[in-house]
Each structure stands twice: as structure tokens, then as C-alpha cells.
Short mmCIF file of C-alpha atoms in Angstrom, two decimals:
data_model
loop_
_atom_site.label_atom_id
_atom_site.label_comp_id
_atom_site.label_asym_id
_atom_site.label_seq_id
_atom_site.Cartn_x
_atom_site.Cartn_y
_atom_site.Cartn_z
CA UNK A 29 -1.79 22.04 21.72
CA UNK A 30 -3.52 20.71 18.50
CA UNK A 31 -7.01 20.90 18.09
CA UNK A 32 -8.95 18.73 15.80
CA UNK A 33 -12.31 18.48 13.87
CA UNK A 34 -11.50 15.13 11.63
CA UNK A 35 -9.80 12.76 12.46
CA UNK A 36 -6.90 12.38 9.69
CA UNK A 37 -5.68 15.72 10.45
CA UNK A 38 -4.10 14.26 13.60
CA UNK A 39 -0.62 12.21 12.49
CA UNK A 40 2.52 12.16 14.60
CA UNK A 41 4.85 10.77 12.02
CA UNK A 42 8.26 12.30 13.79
CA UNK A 43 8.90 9.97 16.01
CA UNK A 44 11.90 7.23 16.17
CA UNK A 45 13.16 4.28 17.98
CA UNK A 46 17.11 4.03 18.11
CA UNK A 47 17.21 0.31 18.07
CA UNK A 48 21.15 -0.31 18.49
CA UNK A 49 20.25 -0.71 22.06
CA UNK A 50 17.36 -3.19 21.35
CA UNK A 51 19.49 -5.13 18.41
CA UNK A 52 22.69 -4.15 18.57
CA UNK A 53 22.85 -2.35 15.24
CA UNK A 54 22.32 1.22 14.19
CA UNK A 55 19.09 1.51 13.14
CA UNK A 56 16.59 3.95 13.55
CA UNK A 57 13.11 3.17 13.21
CA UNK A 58 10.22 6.05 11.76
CA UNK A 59 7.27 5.12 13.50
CA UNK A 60 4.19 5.66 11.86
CA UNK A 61 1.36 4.31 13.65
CA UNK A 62 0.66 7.20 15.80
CA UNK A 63 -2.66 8.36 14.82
CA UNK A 64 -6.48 7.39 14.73
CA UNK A 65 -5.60 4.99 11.77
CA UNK A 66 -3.06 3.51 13.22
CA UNK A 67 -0.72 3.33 10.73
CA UNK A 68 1.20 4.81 7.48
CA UNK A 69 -1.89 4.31 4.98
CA UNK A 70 -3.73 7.30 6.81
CA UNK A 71 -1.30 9.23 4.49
CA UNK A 72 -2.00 7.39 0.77
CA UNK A 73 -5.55 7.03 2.00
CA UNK A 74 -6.48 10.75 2.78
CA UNK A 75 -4.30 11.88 -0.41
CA UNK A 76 -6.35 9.58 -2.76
CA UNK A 77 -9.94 10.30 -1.28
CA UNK A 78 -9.03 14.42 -1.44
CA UNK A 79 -7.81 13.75 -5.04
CA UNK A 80 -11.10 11.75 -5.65
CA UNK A 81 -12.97 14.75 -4.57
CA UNK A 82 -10.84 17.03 -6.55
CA UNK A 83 -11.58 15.35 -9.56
CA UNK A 84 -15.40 14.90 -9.49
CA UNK A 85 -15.42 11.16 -9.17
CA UNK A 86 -16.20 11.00 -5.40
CA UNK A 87 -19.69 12.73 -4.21
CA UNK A 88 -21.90 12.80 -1.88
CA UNK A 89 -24.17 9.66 -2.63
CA UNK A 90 -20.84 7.62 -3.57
CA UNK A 91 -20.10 4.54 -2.21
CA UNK A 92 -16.05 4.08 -1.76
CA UNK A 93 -14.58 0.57 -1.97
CA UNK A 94 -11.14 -0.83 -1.90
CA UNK A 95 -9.62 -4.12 -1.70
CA UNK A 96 -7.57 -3.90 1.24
CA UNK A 97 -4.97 -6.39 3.75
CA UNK A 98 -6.00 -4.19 6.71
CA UNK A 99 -4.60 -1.18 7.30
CA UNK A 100 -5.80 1.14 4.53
CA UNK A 101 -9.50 -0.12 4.76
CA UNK A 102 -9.19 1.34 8.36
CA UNK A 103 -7.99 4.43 7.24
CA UNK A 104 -10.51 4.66 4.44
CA UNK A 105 -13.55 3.29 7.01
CA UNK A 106 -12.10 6.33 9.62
CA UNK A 107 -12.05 9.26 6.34
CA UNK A 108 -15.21 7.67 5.24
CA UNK A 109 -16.90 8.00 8.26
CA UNK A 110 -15.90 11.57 8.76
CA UNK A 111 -16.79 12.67 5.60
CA UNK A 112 -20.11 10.93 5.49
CA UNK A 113 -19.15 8.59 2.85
CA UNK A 114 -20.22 4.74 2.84
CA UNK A 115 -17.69 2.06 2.71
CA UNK A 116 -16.66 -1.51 1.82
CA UNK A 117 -13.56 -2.99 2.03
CA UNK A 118 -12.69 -5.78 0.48
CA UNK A 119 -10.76 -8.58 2.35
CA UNK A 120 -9.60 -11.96 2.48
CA UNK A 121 -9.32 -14.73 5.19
CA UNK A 122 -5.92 -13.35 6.10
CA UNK A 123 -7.33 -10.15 7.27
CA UNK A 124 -6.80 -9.92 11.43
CA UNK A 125 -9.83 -9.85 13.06
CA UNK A 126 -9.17 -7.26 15.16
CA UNK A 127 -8.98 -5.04 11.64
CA UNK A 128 -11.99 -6.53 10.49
CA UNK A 129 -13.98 -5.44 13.77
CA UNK A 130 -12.38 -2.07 14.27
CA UNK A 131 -13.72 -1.25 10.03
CA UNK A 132 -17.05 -2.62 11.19
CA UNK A 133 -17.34 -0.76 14.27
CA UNK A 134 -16.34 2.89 12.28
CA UNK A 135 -19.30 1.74 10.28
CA UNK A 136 -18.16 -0.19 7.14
CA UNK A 137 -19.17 -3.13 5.12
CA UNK A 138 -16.62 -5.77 5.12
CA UNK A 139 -16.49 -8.62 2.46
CA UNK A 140 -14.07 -11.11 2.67
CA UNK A 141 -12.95 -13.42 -0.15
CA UNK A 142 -12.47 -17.04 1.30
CA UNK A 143 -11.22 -18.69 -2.06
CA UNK A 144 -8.14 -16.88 -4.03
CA UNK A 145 -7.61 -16.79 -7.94
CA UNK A 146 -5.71 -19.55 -9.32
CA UNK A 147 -3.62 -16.55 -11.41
CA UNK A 148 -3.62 -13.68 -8.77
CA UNK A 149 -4.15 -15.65 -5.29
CA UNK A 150 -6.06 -13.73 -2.58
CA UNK A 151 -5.35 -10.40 -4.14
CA UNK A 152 -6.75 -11.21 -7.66
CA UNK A 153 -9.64 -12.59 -6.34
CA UNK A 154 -10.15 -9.36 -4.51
CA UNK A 155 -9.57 -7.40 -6.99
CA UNK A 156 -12.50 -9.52 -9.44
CA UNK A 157 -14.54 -8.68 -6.73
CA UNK A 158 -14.17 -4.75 -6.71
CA UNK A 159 -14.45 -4.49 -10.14
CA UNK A 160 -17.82 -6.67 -10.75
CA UNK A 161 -19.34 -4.80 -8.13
CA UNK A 162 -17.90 -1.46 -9.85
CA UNK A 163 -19.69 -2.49 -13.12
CA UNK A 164 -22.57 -3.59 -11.70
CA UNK A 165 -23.31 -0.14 -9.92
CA UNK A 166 -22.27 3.12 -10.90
CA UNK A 167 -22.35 4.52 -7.03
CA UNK A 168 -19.28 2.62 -6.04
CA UNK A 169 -15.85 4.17 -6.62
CA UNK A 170 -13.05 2.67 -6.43
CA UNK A 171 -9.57 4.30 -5.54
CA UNK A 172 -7.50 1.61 -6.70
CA UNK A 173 -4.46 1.87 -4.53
CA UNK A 174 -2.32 -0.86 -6.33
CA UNK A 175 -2.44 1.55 -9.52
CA UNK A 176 -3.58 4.97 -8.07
CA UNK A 177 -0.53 7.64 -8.62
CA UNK A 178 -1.89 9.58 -5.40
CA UNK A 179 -0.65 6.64 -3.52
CA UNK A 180 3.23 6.81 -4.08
CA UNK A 181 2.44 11.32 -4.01
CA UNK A 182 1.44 11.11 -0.37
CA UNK A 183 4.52 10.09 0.86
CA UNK A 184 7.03 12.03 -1.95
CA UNK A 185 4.89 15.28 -0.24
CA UNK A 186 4.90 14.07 3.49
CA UNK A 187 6.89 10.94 4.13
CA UNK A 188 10.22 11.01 2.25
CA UNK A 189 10.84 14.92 3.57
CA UNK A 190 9.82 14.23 7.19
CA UNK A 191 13.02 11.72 6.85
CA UNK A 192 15.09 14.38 5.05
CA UNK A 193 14.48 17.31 7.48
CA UNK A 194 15.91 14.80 10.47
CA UNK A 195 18.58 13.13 8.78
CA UNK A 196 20.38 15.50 6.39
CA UNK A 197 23.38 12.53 5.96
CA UNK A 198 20.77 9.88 5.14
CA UNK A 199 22.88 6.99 3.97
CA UNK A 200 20.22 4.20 3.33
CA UNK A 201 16.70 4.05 3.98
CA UNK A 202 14.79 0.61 4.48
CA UNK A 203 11.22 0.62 3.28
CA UNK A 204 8.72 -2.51 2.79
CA UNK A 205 7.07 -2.99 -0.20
CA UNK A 206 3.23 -4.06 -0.84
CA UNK A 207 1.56 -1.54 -3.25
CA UNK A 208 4.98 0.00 -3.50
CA UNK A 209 3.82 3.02 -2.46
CA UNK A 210 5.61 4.07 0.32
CA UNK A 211 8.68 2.98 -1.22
CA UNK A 212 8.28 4.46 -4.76
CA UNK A 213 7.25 7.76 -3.20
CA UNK A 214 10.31 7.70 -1.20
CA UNK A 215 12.73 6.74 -3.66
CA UNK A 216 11.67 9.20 -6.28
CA UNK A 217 12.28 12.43 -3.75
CA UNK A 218 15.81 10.57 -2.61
CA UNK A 219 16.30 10.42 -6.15
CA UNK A 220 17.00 14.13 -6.11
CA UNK A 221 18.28 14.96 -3.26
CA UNK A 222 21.32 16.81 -2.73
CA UNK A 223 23.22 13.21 -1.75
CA UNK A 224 22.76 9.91 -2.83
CA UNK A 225 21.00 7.77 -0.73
CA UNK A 226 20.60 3.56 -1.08
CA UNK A 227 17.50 2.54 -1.19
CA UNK A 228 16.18 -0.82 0.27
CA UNK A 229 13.48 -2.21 -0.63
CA UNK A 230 12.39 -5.16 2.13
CA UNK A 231 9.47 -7.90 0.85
CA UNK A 232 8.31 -11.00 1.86
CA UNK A 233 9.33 -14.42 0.47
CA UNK A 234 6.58 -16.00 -1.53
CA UNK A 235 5.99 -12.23 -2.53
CA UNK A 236 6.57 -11.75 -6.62
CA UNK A 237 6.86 -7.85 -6.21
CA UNK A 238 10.55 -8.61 -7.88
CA UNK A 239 10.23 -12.12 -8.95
CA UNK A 240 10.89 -15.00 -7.89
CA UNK A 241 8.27 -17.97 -7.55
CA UNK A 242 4.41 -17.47 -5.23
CA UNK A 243 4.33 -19.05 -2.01
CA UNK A 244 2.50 -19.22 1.33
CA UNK A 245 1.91 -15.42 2.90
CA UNK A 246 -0.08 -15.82 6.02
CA UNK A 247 1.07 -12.09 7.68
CA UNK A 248 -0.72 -9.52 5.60
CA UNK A 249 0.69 -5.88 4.88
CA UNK A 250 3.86 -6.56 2.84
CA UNK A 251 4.27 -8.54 -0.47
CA UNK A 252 2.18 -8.67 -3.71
CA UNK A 253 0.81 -12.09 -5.32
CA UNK A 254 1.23 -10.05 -8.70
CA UNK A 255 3.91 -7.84 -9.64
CA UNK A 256 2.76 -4.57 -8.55
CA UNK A 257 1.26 -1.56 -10.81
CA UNK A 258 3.30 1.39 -8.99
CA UNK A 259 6.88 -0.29 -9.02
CA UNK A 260 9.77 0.99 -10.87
CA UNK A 261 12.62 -0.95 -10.52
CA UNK A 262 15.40 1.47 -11.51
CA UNK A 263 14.49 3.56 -8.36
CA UNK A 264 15.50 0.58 -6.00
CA UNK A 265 19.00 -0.38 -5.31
CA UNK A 266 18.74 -3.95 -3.57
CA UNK A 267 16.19 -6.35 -2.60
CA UNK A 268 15.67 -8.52 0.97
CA UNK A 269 13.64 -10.93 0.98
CA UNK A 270 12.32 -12.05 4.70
CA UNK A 271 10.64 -15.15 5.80
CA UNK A 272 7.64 -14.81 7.76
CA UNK A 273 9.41 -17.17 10.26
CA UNK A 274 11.91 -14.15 11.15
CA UNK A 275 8.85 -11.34 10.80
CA UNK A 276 7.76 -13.25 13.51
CA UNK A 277 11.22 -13.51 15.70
CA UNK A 278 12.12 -9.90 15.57
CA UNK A 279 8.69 -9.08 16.74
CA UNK A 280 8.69 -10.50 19.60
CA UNK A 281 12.36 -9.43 20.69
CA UNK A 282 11.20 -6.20 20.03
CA UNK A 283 7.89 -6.81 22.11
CA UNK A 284 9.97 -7.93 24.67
CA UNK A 285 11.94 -4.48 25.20
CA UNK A 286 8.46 -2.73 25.46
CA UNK A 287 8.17 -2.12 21.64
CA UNK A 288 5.16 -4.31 20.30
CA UNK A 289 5.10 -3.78 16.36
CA UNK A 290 3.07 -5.37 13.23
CA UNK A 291 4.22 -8.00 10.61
CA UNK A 292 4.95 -5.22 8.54
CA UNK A 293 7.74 -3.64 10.81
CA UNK A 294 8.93 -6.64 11.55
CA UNK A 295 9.34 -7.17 8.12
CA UNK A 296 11.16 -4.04 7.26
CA UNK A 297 13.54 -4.33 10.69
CA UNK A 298 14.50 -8.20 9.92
CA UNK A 299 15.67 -7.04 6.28
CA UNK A 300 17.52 -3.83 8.03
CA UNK A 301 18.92 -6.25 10.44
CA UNK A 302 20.37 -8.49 7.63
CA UNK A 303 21.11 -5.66 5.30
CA UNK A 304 23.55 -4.02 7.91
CA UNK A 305 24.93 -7.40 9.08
CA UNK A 306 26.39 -7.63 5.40
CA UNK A 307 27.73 -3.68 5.16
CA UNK A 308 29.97 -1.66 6.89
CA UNK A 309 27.78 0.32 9.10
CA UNK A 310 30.94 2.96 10.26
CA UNK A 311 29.48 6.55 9.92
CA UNK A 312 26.01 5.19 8.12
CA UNK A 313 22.94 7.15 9.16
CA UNK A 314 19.84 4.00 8.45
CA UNK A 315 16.45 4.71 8.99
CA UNK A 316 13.60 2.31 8.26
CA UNK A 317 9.87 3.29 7.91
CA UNK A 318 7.75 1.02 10.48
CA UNK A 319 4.03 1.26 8.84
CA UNK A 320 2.39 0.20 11.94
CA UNK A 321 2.04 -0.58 15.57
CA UNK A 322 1.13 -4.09 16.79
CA UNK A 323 -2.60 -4.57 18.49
CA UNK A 324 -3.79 -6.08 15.44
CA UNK A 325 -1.67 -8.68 15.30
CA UNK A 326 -2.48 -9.86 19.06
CA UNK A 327 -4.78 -12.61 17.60
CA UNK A 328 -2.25 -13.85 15.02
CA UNK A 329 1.38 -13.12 15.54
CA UNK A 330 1.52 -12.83 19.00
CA UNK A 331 -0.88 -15.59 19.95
CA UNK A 332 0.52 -18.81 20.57
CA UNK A 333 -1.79 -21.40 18.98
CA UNK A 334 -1.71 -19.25 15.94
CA UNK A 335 1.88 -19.77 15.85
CA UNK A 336 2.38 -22.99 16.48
CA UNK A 337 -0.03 -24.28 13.82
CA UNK A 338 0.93 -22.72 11.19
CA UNK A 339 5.11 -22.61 11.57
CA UNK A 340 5.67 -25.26 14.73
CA UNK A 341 6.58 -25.10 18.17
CA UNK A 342 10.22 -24.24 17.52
CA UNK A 343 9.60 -21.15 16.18
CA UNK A 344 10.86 -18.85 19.39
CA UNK A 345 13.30 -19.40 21.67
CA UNK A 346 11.82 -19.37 25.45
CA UNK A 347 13.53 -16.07 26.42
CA UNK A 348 12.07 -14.00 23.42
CA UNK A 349 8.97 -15.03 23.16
CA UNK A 350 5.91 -13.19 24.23
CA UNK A 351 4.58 -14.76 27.29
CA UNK A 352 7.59 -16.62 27.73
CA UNK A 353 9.40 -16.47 31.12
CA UNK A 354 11.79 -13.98 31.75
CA UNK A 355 13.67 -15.79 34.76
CA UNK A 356 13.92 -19.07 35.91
CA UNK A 357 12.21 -20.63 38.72
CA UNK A 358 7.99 -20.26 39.89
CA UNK A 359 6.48 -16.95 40.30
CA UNK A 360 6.65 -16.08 43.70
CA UNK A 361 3.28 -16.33 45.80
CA UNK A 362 1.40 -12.72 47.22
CA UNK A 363 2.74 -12.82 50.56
CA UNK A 364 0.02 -14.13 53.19
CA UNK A 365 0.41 -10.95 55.70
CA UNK A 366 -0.65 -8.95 52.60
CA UNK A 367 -3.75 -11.27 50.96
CA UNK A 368 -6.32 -8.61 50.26
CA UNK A 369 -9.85 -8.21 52.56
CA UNK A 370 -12.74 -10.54 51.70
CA UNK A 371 -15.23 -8.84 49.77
CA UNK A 372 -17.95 -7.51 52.04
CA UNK A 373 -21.51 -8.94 52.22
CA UNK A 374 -23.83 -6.80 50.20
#
């Protein structure tokens, strides 16, 4: 039975979905949202504090900000809060509000840009943010996650061999990119293993992590609106690109097997999906990473209107949607010989 004092010693990172049942491919699926986080960053964002420490840079008095989608300014709001550090996190208007309320309620500042860069979108503007508040007070420290080495380290020393202890025949591992963290920390201890494994790298369109023009991101998590810091290119072996359109799809089939996961996995299992469409899958051991569970996303990917405004009411077929029905015909009436007692006078 483990016993805790903080709260980012807790992480159950060895569990897996076998999806072939769900989707009809062989895919297993590392699920990573199972601690007080609530998803993958609790790993980059406890390695990069502790290395902050180690270093002198963070100490008691500092004030720790980060420009942040979501996820990692929770993590870095629930280390922060434990270690008696303040916090901001830097946002935009993409930013769930769910996340934005949980950071608040650990006790962090949240700013959120409303206006991106006309160079760097959202995340430049962010990031213009951070670093005139950085200048103009000596207090705040900033980790830097899009060009902080600890980042991709957390998951070469945790992620990447949690994988390899499983799944000694690895054949190809699927892994979204948006810092590149998770995926260059990954690749480089795949690199040298004792077999070769392929290497996927899943991003969104309208991403430029690899190219390719800017264009409308609305589901934050994955993709980069400039090429990003951490990313080596010869460590990847292919590219999918996903529209937000089928983030959306597979997250609500999965949802609708019991299995309710973020953009971000959907993401990452769309590109797996496509990837293994295209290959022969005979004897292939896949495993994508799933960065994080999917009550975040209840006000914007799973919520109708949210839907329907921004990509139309054709997105989702009837049967998979959330919500949707699951048979036809009216749900039945509570049966008159069984209407529960009026409440008694009081």
C-alpha cells in the first residue's frame, strides 16, 4: 500500500488499454493520467522544478512561471503548492476552463493572452509575456519547457523504460508531439535499445512542428505554432498529421466504450489508427503514449454547442456521439407501480 507526503510522488504510469476490441486494430494504449496531475507532464514538470532546485535558480522566495496549454501548469500549480512555491501560468483563450479553475483552486495566478503574435500565434504571444515579466522582476523563474533539456530527461529516465520493461518486442511506438518532449525522450532511449524500434511521431494539422503551413488549432495539448526548440528530426521515422475533426471522432467512440480521453489521446490514437491501417500489423507489438484522461475537455470536446460552432453539425455520426442514443425508439417511462413516495411534510 503506498503512502504519500507530496503529491507527485504518486504516478501509476503502468497501465494499458488493448484497444483491438474498441477499434479493431492492435493497439495498446499507455495511460498516463493516473495521478493528482492528471496527466504525463507530472513527469517533465517534477524533473525540471527538482533540477531548478538543484541548480540554485529556484528558492524559497521564487516565483515559478510557465507558459502553458493546460496540463503542465496543473502539474506545476500541484508541485508548487506542495513545495510552497508561488505560481503563474501563462495561458491563452484556448485553455479549458476546467484547467484554468482546477490551477486557480491549487492556488495559482492564471494570465491568459486573448490576442496571439502575428509571427508565433498564441504561443509567441505567451511566450513575450513570460519573458517581460522575467525581466521586469528578478523573483520569477522561468522553466522554459519548450527549450528546457530536463523536459525530454524525464521521460528517457521514466517513460521510455516503463514501455521497454512491458514490451521487450516493441515494434513501433506512437507518441504526440507539442514541446517534443515526450517524444524526443522516448526516441533517444529506443535509439539504443537492443532492437530497432519505429518511431511515430503524431501532430496536429495546422501544427509547424515539421512544416508545413499554420492553421486553426482550437484543441490544445499537441502541435507547436513554431517549430519546436527540443526536436531532432533524425530521431523520428514518420510523421501523421491529424485533423482536429478526427481528434474529435475517435474520442467519442472511445467515450462510448467507457474510455473518455483528452484531445491529446485522441490525437495520438487517430494517427495509430491510420498508421496501422497503411502497415502490415502481423506479429507488430504498437503501443501509443495517451498523455491524459478526458474531464477537461467536458466543456469543449465533448460538449455539443462547442462542437457544432466551431466544426458543424455533421461532425459525429448519431451512434458515436456522446449523448447520442444508443437504440432506437423513446426511453421507456419509470413504471407507475414503482413511482417513488412523495416527499414528506416537514
Amino acid at each position: 500500500m503506498p503512502v504519500i507526503t507530496a503529491p507527485h510522488a504518486f504516478n501509476e504510469s503502468q497501465l494499458y488499454v488493448d484497444l483491438e476490441p474498441v477499434l479493431g486494430c492492435p493497439l495498446l494504449l499507455k495511460c498516463e493520467g493516473f495521478n493528482f496531475a492528471g496527466s504525463i507532464k507530472l513527469k517533465a514538470a517534477t524533473e525540471m522544478v527538482e533540477a531548478a532546485e538543484r541548480d540554485g535558480r529556484l528558492k524559497p522566495g521564487s516565483i515559478l512561471v510557465e507558459s502553458s496549454s493546460g496540463n503542465l501548469g496543473i502539474a506545476l500549480s500541484m508541485i508548487a503548492a506542495s513545495k510552497d512555491y508561488r505560481f503563474l501560468c501563462v495561458t491563452d483563450s484556448r485553455c479549458n476552463l476546467s484547467t484554468r479553475l482546477l490551477m486557480e483552486a491549487l492556488g495559482s495566478r492564471v494570465h491568459t493572452i486573448t490576442s496571439p503574435n502575428a509571427e508565433g500565434g498564441f504561443l509567441g504571444a505567451r511566450i513575450d509575456y513570460v519573458r517581460a515579466l522575467c525581466d521586469s522582476d528578478d523573483r520569477y523563474v522561468w522553466l522554459s519547457q519548450y527549450t528546457n533539456p530536463s523536459n525530454w530527461k524525464a521521460h528517457y529516465r521514466k517513460t521510455a523504460p516503463e514501455i521497454a520493461q512491458y514490451f521487450p518486442r516493441l515494434g513501433v511506438l506512437f507518441v504526440g508531439a507539442g514541446t517534443t518532449g515526450t517524444l524526443m525522450g522516448c526516441a533517444r532511449y529506443f535509439r539504443q535499445w537492443h532492437r530497432p524500434v519505429r518511431i511515430v511521431a503524431v501532430d496536429s494539422v495546422g501544427s509547424v512542428s515539421f512544416g508545413g503551413p499554420p492553421g486553426r488549432r482550437m484543441i490544445p495539448g499537441l502541435g507547436m505554432s513554431m517549430p519546436p526548440p527540443l526536436l531532432d528530426e533524425s530521431y523520428v521515422d514518420e510523421v501523421v498529421r491529424v485533423e482536429e475533426t478526427d481528434t474529435i471522432r475517435v474520442c467519442h467512440r472511445l467515450a462510448r466504450r467507457g474510455f473518455l480521453f483528452g484531445g491529446s489521446t485522441g490525437t495520438v490514437v487517430s494517427g495509430a489508427m491510420r498508421w496501422l491501417d497503411a502497415h502490415d500489423t502481423r506479429e507488430i507489438t504498437a503501443v501509443a503514449i495517451a498523455p491524459d484522461l478526458g474531464e477537461r475537455y467536458l466543456d469543449t470536446i465533448y460538449q455539443s454547442n462547442w462542437l457544432y460552432d466551431l466544426y458543424g453539425e455533421d461532425l459525429l455520426d448519431p451512434e458515436e456521439a456522446v449523448g447520442g442514443p444508443r437504440e432506437a425508439g423513446p426511453v421507456p417511462a419509470f413504471p407507475e407501480s414503482r413511482q417513488p413516495p412523495p416527499p414528506e411534510d416537514r
